[in-house]
Amino acid sequence: MLNLLLTIVAIIAVLAVSFVIKAVVVICEEREETASASDLYTSAVSRHTTSHKKAVA
């Protein structure tokens, strides 16, 4: 019984992860139309460092 439950949970987890990956791919494809990947990377890095500076200050 426990094996069946774990199997069901594992299947649901795999489906959820695959759905999230598909969603991320779609979002990235939409953003590439307006900005290149390097622009997205630099903006993400600047946001990350800014949040760190705010946390330290």
Short mmCIF file of N, CA and C in Angstrom, two decimals:
data_model
loop_
_atom_site.label_atom_id
_atom_site.label_comp_id
_atom_site.label_asym_id
_atom_site.label_seq_id
_atom_site.Cartn_x
_atom_site.Cartn_y
_atom_site.Cartn_z
N MET A 1 0.83 -1.20 0.00
CA MET A 1 0.00 0.00 0.00
C MET A 1 0.87 1.26 0.00
N LEU A 2 1.91 1.25 0.82
CA LEU A 2 2.81 2.40 0.88
C LEU A 2 3.55 2.58 -0.44
N ASN A 3 3.93 1.45 -1.06
CA ASN A 3 4.61 1.53 -2.36
C ASN A 3 3.71 2.18 -3.41
N LEU A 4 2.45 1.82 -3.40
CA LEU A 4 1.50 2.39 -4.36
C LEU A 4 1.37 3.89 -4.13
N LEU A 5 1.27 4.29 -2.89
CA LEU A 5 1.15 5.71 -2.56
C LEU A 5 2.40 6.48 -3.01
N LEU A 6 3.57 5.92 -2.74
CA LEU A 6 4.82 6.57 -3.15
C LEU A 6 4.92 6.66 -4.67
N THR A 7 4.46 5.63 -5.35
CA THR A 7 4.48 5.64 -6.81
C THR A 7 3.58 6.74 -7.36
N ILE A 8 2.39 6.86 -6.80
CA ILE A 8 1.46 7.90 -7.24
C ILE A 8 2.05 9.29 -6.99
N VAL A 9 2.62 9.49 -5.81
CA VAL A 9 3.24 10.78 -5.49
C VAL A 9 4.39 11.07 -6.45
N ALA A 10 5.19 10.07 -6.76
CA ALA A 10 6.31 10.26 -7.68
C ALA A 10 5.83 10.65 -9.08
N ILE A 11 4.77 9.99 -9.54
CA ILE A 11 4.23 10.31 -10.87
C ILE A 11 3.71 11.74 -10.89
N ILE A 12 2.99 12.13 -9.85
CA ILE A 12 2.47 13.50 -9.78
C ILE A 12 3.62 14.51 -9.75
N ALA A 13 4.67 14.19 -9.01
CA ALA A 13 5.82 15.10 -8.94
C ALA A 13 6.48 15.25 -10.31
N VAL A 14 6.65 14.15 -11.03
CA VAL A 14 7.26 14.21 -12.36
C VAL A 14 6.40 15.04 -13.30
N LEU A 15 5.09 14.84 -13.26
CA LEU A 15 4.20 15.62 -14.12
C LEU A 15 4.27 17.10 -13.77
N ALA A 16 4.32 17.42 -12.48
CA ALA A 16 4.39 18.82 -12.07
C ALA A 16 5.69 19.46 -12.53
N VAL A 17 6.79 18.74 -12.39
CA VAL A 17 8.09 19.29 -12.81
C VAL A 17 8.10 19.50 -14.32
N SER A 18 7.58 18.55 -15.08
CA SER A 18 7.56 18.70 -16.53
C SER A 18 6.68 19.88 -16.94
N PHE A 19 5.57 20.08 -16.23
CA PHE A 19 4.70 21.22 -16.53
C PHE A 19 5.41 22.53 -16.26
N VAL A 20 6.13 22.61 -15.15
CA VAL A 20 6.87 23.83 -14.82
C VAL A 20 7.94 24.10 -15.86
N ILE A 21 8.66 23.05 -16.29
CA ILE A 21 9.70 23.23 -17.30
C ILE A 21 9.10 23.74 -18.60
N LYS A 22 7.96 23.17 -19.01
CA LYS A 22 7.31 23.64 -20.23
C LYS A 22 6.89 25.10 -20.10
N ALA A 23 6.37 25.48 -18.94
CA ALA A 23 5.95 26.86 -18.73
C ALA A 23 7.14 27.81 -18.81
N VAL A 24 8.26 27.42 -18.21
CA VAL A 24 9.46 28.26 -18.25
C VAL A 24 9.95 28.40 -19.69
N VAL A 25 9.93 27.33 -20.45
CA VAL A 25 10.37 27.39 -21.84
C VAL A 25 9.48 28.34 -22.64
N VAL A 26 8.18 28.25 -22.44
CA VAL A 26 7.26 29.13 -23.17
C VAL A 26 7.50 30.59 -22.80
N ILE A 27 7.68 30.86 -21.51
CA ILE A 27 7.93 32.23 -21.06
C ILE A 27 9.23 32.75 -21.66
N CYS A 28 10.26 31.92 -21.66
CA CYS A 28 11.55 32.34 -22.22
C CYS A 28 11.43 32.61 -23.71
N GLU A 29 10.67 31.79 -24.42
CA GLU A 29 10.50 32.01 -25.85
C GLU A 29 9.78 33.33 -26.11
N GLU A 30 8.80 33.67 -25.28
CA GLU A 30 8.08 34.93 -25.45
C GLU A 30 9.00 36.11 -25.17
N ARG A 31 9.85 35.99 -24.17
CA ARG A 31 10.74 37.09 -23.82
C ARG A 31 11.84 37.28 -24.85
N GLU A 32 12.25 36.22 -25.53
CA GLU A 32 13.31 36.34 -26.53
C GLU A 32 12.89 37.22 -27.69
N GLU A 33 11.57 37.36 -27.90
CA GLU A 33 11.10 38.22 -28.98
C GLU A 33 11.42 39.68 -28.67
N THR A 34 11.42 40.04 -27.40
CA THR A 34 11.64 41.44 -27.03
C THR A 34 13.06 41.71 -26.57
N ALA A 35 13.74 40.71 -26.03
CA ALA A 35 15.09 40.92 -25.52
C ALA A 35 15.92 39.66 -25.74
N SER A 36 17.21 39.83 -25.92
CA SER A 36 18.09 38.68 -26.11
C SER A 36 18.37 38.02 -24.77
N ALA A 37 18.91 36.82 -24.82
CA ALA A 37 19.19 36.08 -23.59
C ALA A 37 20.22 36.80 -22.73
N SER A 38 21.20 37.45 -23.35
CA SER A 38 22.21 38.15 -22.57
C SER A 38 21.60 39.33 -21.82
N ASP A 39 20.63 40.02 -22.44
CA ASP A 39 19.95 41.11 -21.75
C ASP A 39 19.19 40.59 -20.54
N LEU A 40 18.52 39.44 -20.70
CA LEU A 40 17.79 38.86 -19.58
C LEU A 40 18.75 38.47 -18.47
N TYR A 41 19.92 37.93 -18.85
CA TYR A 41 20.89 37.50 -17.85
C TYR A 41 21.42 38.71 -17.08
N THR A 42 21.79 39.76 -17.79
CA THR A 42 22.35 40.93 -17.10
C THR A 42 21.31 41.59 -16.21
N SER A 43 20.06 41.64 -16.65
CA SER A 43 19.03 42.23 -15.80
C SER A 43 18.78 41.37 -14.57
N ALA A 44 18.84 40.05 -14.73
CA ALA A 44 18.66 39.16 -13.58
C ALA A 44 19.80 39.32 -12.59
N VAL A 45 21.03 39.43 -13.10
CA VAL A 45 22.19 39.60 -12.22
C VAL A 45 22.11 40.93 -11.49
N SER A 46 21.73 41.99 -12.19
CA SER A 46 21.66 43.30 -11.53
C SER A 46 20.56 43.30 -10.47
N ARG A 47 19.44 42.64 -10.75
CA ARG A 47 18.38 42.57 -9.73
C ARG A 47 18.86 41.78 -8.53
N HIS A 48 19.60 40.71 -8.78
CA HIS A 48 20.09 39.86 -7.70
C HIS A 48 21.07 40.63 -6.81
N THR A 49 22.01 41.34 -7.43
CA THR A 49 22.99 42.08 -6.64
C THR A 49 22.33 43.25 -5.91
N THR A 50 21.33 43.87 -6.53
CA THR A 50 20.62 44.97 -5.88
C THR A 50 19.89 44.47 -4.64
N SER A 51 19.26 43.30 -4.75
CA SER A 51 18.56 42.77 -3.58
C SER A 51 19.54 42.42 -2.47
N HIS A 52 20.74 41.96 -2.85
CA HIS A 52 21.76 41.67 -1.84
C HIS A 52 22.22 42.95 -1.15
N LYS A 53 22.41 44.02 -1.93
CA LYS A 53 22.84 45.29 -1.35
C LYS A 53 21.80 45.82 -0.38
N LYS A 54 20.52 45.68 -0.75
CA LYS A 54 19.45 46.13 0.14
C LYS A 54 19.42 45.30 1.42
N ALA A 55 19.68 43.99 1.28
CA ALA A 55 19.65 43.12 2.45
C ALA A 55 20.80 43.45 3.39
N VAL A 56 21.96 43.81 2.83
CA VAL A 56 23.12 44.12 3.66
C VAL A 56 22.94 45.47 4.34
N ALA A 57 22.37 46.43 3.63
CA ALA A 57 22.24 47.79 4.16
C ALA A 57 21.20 47.93 5.24
#
